[in-house]
mmCIF file of C-alpha atoms and ligand atoms in Angstrom:
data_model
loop_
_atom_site.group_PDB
_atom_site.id
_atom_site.type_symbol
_atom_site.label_atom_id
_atom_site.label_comp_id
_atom_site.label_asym_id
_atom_site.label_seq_id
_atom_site.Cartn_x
_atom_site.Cartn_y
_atom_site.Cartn_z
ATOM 1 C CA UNK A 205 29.952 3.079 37.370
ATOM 2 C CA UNK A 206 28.680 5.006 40.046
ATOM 3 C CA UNK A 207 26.533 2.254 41.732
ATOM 4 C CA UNK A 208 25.168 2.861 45.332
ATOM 5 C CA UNK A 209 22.912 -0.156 46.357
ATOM 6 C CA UNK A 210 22.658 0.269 49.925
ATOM 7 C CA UNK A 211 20.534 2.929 51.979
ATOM 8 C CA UNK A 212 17.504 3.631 54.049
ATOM 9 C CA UNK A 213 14.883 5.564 54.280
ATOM 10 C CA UNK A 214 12.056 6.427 56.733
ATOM 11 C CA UNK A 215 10.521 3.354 55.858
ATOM 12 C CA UNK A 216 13.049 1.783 57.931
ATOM 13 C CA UNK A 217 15.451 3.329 60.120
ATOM 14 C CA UNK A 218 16.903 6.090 58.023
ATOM 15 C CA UNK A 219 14.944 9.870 57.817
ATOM 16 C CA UNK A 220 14.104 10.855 54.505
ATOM 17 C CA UNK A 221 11.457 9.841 52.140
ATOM 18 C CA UNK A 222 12.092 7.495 49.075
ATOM 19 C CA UNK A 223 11.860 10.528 46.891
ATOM 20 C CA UNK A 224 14.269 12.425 48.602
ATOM 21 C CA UNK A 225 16.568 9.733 48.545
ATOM 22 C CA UNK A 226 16.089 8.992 44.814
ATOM 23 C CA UNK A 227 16.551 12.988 44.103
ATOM 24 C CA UNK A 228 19.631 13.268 46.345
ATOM 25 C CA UNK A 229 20.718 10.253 44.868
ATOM 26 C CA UNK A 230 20.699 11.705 41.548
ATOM 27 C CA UNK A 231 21.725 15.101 42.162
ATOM 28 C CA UNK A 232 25.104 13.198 43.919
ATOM 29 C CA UNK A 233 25.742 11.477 40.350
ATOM 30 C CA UNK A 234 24.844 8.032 41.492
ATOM 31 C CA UNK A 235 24.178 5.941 38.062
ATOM 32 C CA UNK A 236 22.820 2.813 39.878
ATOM 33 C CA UNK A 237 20.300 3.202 42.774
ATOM 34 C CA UNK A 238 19.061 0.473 45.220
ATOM 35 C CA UNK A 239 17.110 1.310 48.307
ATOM 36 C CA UNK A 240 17.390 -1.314 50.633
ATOM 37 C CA UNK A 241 15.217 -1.339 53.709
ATOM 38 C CA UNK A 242 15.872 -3.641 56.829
ATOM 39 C CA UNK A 243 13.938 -5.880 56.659
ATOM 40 C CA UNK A 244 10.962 -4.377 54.904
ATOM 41 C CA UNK A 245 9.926 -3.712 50.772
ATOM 42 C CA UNK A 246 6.934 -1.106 51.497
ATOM 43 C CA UNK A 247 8.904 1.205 49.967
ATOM 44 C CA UNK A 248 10.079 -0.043 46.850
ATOM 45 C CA UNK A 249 7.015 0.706 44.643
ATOM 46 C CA UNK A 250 7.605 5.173 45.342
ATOM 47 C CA UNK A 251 11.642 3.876 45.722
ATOM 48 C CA UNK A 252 11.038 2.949 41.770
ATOM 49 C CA UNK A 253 8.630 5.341 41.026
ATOM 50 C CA UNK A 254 11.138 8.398 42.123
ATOM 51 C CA UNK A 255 13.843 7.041 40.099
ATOM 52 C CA UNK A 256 11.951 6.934 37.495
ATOM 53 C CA UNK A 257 10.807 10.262 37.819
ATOM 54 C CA UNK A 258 14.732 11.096 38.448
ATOM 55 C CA UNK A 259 15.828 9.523 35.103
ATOM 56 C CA UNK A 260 18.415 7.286 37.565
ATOM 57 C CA UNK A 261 18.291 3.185 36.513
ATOM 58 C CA UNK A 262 17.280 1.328 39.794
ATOM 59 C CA UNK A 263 17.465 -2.091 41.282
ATOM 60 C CA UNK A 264 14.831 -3.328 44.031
ATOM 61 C CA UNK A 265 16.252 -4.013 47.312
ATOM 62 C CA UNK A 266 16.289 -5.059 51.186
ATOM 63 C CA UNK A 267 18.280 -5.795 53.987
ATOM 64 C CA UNK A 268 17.539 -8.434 56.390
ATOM 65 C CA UNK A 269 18.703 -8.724 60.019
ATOM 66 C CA UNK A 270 20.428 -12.508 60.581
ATOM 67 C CA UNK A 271 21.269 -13.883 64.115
ATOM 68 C CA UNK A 272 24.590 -15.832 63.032
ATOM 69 C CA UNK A 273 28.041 -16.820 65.778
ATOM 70 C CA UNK A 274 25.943 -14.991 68.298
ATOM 71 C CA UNK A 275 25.846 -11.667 66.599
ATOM 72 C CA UNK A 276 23.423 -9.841 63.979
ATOM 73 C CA UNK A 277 24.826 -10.238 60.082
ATOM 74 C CA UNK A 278 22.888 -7.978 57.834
ATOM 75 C CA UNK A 279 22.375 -9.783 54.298
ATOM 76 C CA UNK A 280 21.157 -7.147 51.446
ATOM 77 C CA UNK A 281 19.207 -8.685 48.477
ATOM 78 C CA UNK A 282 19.383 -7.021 45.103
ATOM 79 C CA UNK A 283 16.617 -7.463 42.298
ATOM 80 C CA UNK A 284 14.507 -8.862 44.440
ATOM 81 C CA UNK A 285 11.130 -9.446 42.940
ATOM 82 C CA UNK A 286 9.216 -7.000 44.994
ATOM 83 C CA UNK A 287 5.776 -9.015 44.964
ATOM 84 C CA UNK A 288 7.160 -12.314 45.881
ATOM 85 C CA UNK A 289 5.310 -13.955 48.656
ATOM 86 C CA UNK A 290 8.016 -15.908 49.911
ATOM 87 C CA UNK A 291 10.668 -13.124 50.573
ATOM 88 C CA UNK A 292 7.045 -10.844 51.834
ATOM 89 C CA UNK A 293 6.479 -13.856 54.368
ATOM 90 C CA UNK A 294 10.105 -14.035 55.934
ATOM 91 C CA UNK A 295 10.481 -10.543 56.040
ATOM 92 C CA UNK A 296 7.662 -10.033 57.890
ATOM 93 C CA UNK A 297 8.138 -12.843 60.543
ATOM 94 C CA UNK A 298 12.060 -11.184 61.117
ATOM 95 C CA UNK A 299 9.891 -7.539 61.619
ATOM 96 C CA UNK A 300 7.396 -9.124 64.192
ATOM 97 C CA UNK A 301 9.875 -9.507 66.584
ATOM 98 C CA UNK A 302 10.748 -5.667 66.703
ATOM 99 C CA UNK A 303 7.850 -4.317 68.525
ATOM 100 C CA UNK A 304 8.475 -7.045 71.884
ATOM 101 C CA UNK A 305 11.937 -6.312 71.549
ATOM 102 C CA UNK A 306 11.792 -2.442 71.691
ATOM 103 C CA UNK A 307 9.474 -2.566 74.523
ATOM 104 C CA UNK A 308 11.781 -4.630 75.982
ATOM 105 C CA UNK A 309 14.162 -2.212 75.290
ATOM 106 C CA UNK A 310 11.655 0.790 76.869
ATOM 107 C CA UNK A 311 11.982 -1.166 80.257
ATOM 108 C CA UNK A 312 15.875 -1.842 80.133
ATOM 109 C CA UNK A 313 16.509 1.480 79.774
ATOM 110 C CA UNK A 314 13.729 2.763 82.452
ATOM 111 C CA UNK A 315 15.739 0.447 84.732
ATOM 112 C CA UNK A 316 18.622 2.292 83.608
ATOM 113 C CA UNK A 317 17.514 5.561 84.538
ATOM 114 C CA UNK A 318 16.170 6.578 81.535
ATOM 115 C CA UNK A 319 12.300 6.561 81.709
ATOM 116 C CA UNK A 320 10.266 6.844 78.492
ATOM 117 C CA UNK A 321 12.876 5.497 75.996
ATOM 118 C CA UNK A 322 10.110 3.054 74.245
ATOM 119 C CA UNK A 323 7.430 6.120 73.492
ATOM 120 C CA UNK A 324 10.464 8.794 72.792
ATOM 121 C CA UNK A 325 11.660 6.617 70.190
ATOM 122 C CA UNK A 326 8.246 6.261 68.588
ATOM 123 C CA UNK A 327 8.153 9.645 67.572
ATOM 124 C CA UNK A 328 11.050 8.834 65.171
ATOM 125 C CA UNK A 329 9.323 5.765 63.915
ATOM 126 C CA UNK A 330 8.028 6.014 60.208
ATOM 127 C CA UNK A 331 7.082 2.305 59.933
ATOM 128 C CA UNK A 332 5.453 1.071 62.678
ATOM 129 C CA UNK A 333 6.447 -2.721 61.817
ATOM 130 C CA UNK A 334 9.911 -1.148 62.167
ATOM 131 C CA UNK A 335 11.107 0.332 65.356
ATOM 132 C CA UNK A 336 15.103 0.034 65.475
ATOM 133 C CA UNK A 337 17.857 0.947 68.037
ATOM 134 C CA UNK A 338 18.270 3.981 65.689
ATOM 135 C CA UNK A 339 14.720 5.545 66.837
ATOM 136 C CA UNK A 340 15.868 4.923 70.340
ATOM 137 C CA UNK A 341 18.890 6.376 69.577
ATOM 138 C CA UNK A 342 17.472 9.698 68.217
ATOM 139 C CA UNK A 343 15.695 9.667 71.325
ATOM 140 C CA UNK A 344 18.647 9.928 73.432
ATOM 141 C CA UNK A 345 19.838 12.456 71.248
ATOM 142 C CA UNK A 346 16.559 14.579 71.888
ATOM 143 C CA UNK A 347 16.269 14.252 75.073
ATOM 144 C CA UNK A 348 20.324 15.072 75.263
ATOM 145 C CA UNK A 349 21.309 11.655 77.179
ATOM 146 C CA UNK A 350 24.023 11.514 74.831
ATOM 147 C CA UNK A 351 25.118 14.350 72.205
ATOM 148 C CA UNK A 352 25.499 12.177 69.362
ATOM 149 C CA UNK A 353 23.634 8.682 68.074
ATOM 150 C CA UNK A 354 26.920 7.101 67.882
ATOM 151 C CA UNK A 355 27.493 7.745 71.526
ATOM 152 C CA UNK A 356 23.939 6.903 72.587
ATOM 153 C CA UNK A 357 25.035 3.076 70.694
ATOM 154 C CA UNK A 358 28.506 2.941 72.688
ATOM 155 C CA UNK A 359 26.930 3.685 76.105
ATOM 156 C CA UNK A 360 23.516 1.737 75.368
ATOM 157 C CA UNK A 361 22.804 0.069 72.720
ATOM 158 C CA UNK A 362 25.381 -2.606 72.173
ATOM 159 C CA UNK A 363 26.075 -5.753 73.573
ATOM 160 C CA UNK A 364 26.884 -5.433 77.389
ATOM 161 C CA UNK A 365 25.308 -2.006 77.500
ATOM 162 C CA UNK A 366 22.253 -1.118 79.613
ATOM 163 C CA UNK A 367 19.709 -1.001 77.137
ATOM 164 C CA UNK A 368 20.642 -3.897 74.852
ATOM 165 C CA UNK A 369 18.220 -6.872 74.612
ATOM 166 C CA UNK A 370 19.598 -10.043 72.871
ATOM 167 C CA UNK A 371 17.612 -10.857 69.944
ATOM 168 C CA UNK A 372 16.707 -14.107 67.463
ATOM 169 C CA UNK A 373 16.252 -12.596 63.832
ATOM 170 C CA UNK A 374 16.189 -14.941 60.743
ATOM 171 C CA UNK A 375 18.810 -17.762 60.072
ATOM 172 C CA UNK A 376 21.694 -17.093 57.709
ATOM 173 C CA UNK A 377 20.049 -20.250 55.397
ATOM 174 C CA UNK A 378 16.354 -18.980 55.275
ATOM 175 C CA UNK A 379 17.329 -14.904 54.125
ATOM 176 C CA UNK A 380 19.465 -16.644 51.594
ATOM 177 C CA UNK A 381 16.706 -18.626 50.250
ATOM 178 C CA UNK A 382 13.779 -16.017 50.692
ATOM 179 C CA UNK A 383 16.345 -13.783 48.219
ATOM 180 C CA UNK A 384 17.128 -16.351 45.853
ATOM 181 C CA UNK A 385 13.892 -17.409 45.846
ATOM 182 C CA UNK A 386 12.294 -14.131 44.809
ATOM 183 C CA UNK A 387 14.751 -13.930 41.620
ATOM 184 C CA UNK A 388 17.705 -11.583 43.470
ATOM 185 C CA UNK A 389 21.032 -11.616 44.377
ATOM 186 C CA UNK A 390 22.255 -12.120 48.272
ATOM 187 C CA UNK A 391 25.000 -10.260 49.063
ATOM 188 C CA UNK A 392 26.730 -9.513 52.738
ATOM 189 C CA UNK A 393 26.728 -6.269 53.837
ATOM 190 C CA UNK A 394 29.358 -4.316 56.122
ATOM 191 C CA UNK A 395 31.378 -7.228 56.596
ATOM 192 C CA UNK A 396 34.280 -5.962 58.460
ATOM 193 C CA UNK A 397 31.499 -4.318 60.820
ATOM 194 C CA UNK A 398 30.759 -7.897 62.591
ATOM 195 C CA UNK A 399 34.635 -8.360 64.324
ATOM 196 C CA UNK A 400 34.077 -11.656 63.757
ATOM 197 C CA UNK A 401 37.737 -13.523 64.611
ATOM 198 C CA UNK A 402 39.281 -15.310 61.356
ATOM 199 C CA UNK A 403 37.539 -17.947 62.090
ATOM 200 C CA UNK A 404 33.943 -17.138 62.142
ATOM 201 C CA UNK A 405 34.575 -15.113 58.838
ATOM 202 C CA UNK A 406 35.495 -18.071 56.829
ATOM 203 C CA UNK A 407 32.446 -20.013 58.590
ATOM 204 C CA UNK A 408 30.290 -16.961 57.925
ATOM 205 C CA UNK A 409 31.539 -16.970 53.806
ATOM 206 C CA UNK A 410 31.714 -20.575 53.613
ATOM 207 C CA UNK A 411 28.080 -20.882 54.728
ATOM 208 C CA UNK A 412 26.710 -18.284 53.065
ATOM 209 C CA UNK A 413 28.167 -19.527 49.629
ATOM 210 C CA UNK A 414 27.176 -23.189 50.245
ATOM 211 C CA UNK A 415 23.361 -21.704 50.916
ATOM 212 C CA UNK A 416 23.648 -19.912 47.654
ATOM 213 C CA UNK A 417 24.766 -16.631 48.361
ATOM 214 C CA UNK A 418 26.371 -14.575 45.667
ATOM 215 C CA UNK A 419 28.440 -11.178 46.598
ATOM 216 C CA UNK A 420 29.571 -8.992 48.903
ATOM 217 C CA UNK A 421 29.746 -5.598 50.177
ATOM 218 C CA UNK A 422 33.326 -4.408 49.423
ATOM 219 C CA UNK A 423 32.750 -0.514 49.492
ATOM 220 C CA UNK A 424 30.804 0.709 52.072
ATOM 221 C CA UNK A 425 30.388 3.482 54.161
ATOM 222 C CA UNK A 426 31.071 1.483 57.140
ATOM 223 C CA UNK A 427 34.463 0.304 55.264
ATOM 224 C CA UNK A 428 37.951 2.178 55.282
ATOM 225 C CA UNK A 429 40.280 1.673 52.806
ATOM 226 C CA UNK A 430 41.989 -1.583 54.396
ATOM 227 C CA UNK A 431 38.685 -2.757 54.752
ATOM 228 C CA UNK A 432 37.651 -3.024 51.381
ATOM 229 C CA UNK A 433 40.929 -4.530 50.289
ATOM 230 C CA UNK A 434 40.553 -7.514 52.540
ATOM 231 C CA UNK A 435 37.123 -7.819 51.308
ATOM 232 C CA UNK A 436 38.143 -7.921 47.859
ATOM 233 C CA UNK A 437 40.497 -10.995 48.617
ATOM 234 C CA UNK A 438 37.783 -12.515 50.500
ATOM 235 C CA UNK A 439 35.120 -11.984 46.617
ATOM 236 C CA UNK A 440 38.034 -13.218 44.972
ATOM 237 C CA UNK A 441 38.847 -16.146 47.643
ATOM 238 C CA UNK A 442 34.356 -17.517 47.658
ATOM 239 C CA UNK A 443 33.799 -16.439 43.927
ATOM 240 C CA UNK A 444 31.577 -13.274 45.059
ATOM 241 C CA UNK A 445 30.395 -10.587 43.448
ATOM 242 C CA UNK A 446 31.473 -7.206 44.853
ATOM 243 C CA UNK A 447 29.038 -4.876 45.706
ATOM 244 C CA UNK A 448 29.221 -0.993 46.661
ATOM 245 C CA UNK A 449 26.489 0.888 48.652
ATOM 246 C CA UNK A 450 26.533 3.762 51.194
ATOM 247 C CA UNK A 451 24.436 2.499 53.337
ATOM 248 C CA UNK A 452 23.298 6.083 54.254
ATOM 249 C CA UNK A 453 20.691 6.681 56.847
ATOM 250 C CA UNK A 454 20.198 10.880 57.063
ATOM 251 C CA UNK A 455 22.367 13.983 56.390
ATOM 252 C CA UNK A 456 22.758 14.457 59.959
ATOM 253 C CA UNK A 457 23.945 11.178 60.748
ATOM 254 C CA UNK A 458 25.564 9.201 58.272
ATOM 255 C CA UNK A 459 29.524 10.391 57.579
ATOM 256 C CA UNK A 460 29.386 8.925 53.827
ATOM 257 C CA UNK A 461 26.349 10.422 51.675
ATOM 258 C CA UNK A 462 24.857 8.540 48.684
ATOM 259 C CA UNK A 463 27.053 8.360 45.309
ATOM 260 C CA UNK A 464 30.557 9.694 47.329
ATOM 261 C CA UNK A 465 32.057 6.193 47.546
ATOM 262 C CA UNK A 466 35.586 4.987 46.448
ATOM 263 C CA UNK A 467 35.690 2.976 43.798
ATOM 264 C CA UNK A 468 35.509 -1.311 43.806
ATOM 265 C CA UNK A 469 39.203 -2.525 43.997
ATOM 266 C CA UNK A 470 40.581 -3.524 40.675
ATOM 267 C CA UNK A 471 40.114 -7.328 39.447
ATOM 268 C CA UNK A 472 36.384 -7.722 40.964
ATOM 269 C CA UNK A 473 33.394 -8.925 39.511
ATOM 270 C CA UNK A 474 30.788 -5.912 40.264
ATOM 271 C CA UNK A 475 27.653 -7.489 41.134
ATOM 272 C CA UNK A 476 25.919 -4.654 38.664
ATOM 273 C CA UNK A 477 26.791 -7.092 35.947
ATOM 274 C CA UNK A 478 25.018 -9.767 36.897
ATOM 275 C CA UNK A 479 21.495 -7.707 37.373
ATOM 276 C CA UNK A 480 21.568 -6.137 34.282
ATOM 277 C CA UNK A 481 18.335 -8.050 33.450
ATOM 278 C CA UNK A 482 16.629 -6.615 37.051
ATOM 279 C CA UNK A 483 17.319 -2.986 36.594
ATOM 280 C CA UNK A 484 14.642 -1.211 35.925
ATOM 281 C CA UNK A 485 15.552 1.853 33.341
ATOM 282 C CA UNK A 486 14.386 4.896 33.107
ATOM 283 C CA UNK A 487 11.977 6.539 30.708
HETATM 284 P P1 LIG B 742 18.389 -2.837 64.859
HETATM 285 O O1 LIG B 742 18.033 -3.445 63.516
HETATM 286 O O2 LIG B 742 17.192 -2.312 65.573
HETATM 287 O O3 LIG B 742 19.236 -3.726 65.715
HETATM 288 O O4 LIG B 742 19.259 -1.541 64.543
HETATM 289 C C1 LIG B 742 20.397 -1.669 63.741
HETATM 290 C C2 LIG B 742 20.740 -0.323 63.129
HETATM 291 O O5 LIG B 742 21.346 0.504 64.090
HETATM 292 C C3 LIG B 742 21.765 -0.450 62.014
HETATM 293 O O6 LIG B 742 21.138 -0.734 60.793
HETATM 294 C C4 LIG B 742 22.378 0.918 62.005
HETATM 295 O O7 LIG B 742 21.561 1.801 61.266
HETATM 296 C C5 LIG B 742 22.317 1.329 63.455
HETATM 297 N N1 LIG B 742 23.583 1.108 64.173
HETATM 298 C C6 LIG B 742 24.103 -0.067 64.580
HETATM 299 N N2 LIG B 742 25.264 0.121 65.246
HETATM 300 C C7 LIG B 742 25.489 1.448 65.241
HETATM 301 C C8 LIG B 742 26.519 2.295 65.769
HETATM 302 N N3 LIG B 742 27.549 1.793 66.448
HETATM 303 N N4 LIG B 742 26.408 3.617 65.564
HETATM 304 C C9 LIG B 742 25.357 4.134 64.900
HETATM 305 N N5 LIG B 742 24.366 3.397 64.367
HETATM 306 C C10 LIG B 742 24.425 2.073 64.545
HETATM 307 MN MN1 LIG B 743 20.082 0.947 59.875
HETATM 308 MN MN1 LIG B 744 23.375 -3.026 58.083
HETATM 309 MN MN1 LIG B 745 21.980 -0.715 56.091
#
């Protein structure tokens, strides 16, 4: 099945509207559709409504930022029950920390040469509980500091980099529970995006299963082909459920665009099967 359960719109950090996503979605043969947010479910209600409209089967969705071995994890939940005040409350502690950090962020930069950066990259913002490195980095962009968004994150954005501020988001154990909690399935996104050394993988997995987590991202955009096989050995290794998702943010930007995925490595448990009861069908 053509399953894509990871992506953002401008209700987060990515640029087009549910419905566009949910069209483009459709129009790209996806047969599954989740639209997972960071940190944020404001969108969910026209996310399911589009789909809907688009005759596509849809799951509800999120992705929440994690401060875990000194680095950020991102942990998607799937069929997620969109009105559940739990999951509403911890997701909206991990977004109140955004708007300090970006102006934080504003004055790095400014210190850095770069005067501005915190009102440029409001411009981009389509959520104001939701100002990301990727608004600053369309900034940049604009104002032609750098020619491309990944360049603007390899000069500034990252760890070491001018215009980086260290940040505490939610704890591995809570955005596990808040998930589980409100009826959905945790999953770990992008692993093989995190370096983490051999070590802090199987801490990261081992955790993460013993606070009930469930799958992981196998096939993603942020995934090459080596990639996803490890991954799969890792499902197989912790019992996970392998999930697929683009994880696409805008034409512009994002290399891999919704639906055009490889497929899940032979001999995994897709975690599709295990929300057949969440997905909401079409008419
Ligand atoms: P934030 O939640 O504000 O820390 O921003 C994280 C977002 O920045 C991720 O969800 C990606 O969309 C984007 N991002 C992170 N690293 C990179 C990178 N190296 N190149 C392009 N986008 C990135
Ligand atoms: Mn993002
Ligand atoms: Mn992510
Ligand atoms: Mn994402």
């Amino acid at each position: 099945m053509n399953a894509d359960l990871h992506c953002h719109s401008l209700l987060s950090d990515g640029t087009l509207e549910p419905e566009a996503l949910a069209a483009r979605a459709k129009a790209n043969g996806v047969e599954l559709w989740a639209l997972t947010d960071h940190d944020e479910l404001v969108g969910l209600g026209r996310a399911r409504a589009a789909a809907h409209a688009a005759g596509l089967p849809y799951l509800t969705g999120t992705e929440i930022s994690v401060s875990f071995a000194g680095t950020t994890v991102h942990v998607v939940g799937l069929g997620v029950d969109a009105d559940d005040a739990v999951l509403a409350t911890g997701l909206a502690a991990t977004r109140g920390g955004r708007e300090p950090r970006a102006r934080e962020m504003g004055e790095a930069l400014a210190r850095a040469g770069i005067p501005g950066a915190y009102e440029g990259a409001l411009k981009f913002v389509g959520n104001p509980e939701l100002i990301s490195r990727t608004h600053f980095a369309r900034f940049l962009v604009e104002s032609r500091v750098c020619s491309d968004t990944q360049e603007v994150f390899r000069r500034y954005l990252v760890e070491g980099k001018p215009g980086f501020v260290p940040h505490r988001w939610a704890r591995l154990g809570d955005a596990v529970s808040w998930i589980t909690a409100a009826g959905g399935i945790a999953v770990i996104a992008h692993p093989a995006r995190y370096k983490l050394t051999p070590t802090e993988d199987f801490a990261l997995f081992s955790e993460f299963k013993a606070h009930g987590g469930r799958g992981v991202e196998v096939v993603t955009g942020a995934h090459n082909a080596a990639d996803a096989l490890r991954y799969a050995d890792t499902a197989r290794e912790f019992g996970l459920l392998a999930s697929r998702g683009s994880d696409f943010h805008s034409p512009e930007e994002s290399r891999i665009d919704l639906g055009r995925l490889p497929r899940l490595p032979a001999g995994l448990t897709p975690v599709w099967e295990a929300l057949e009861a969440r997905v909401h069908a079409p008419a």
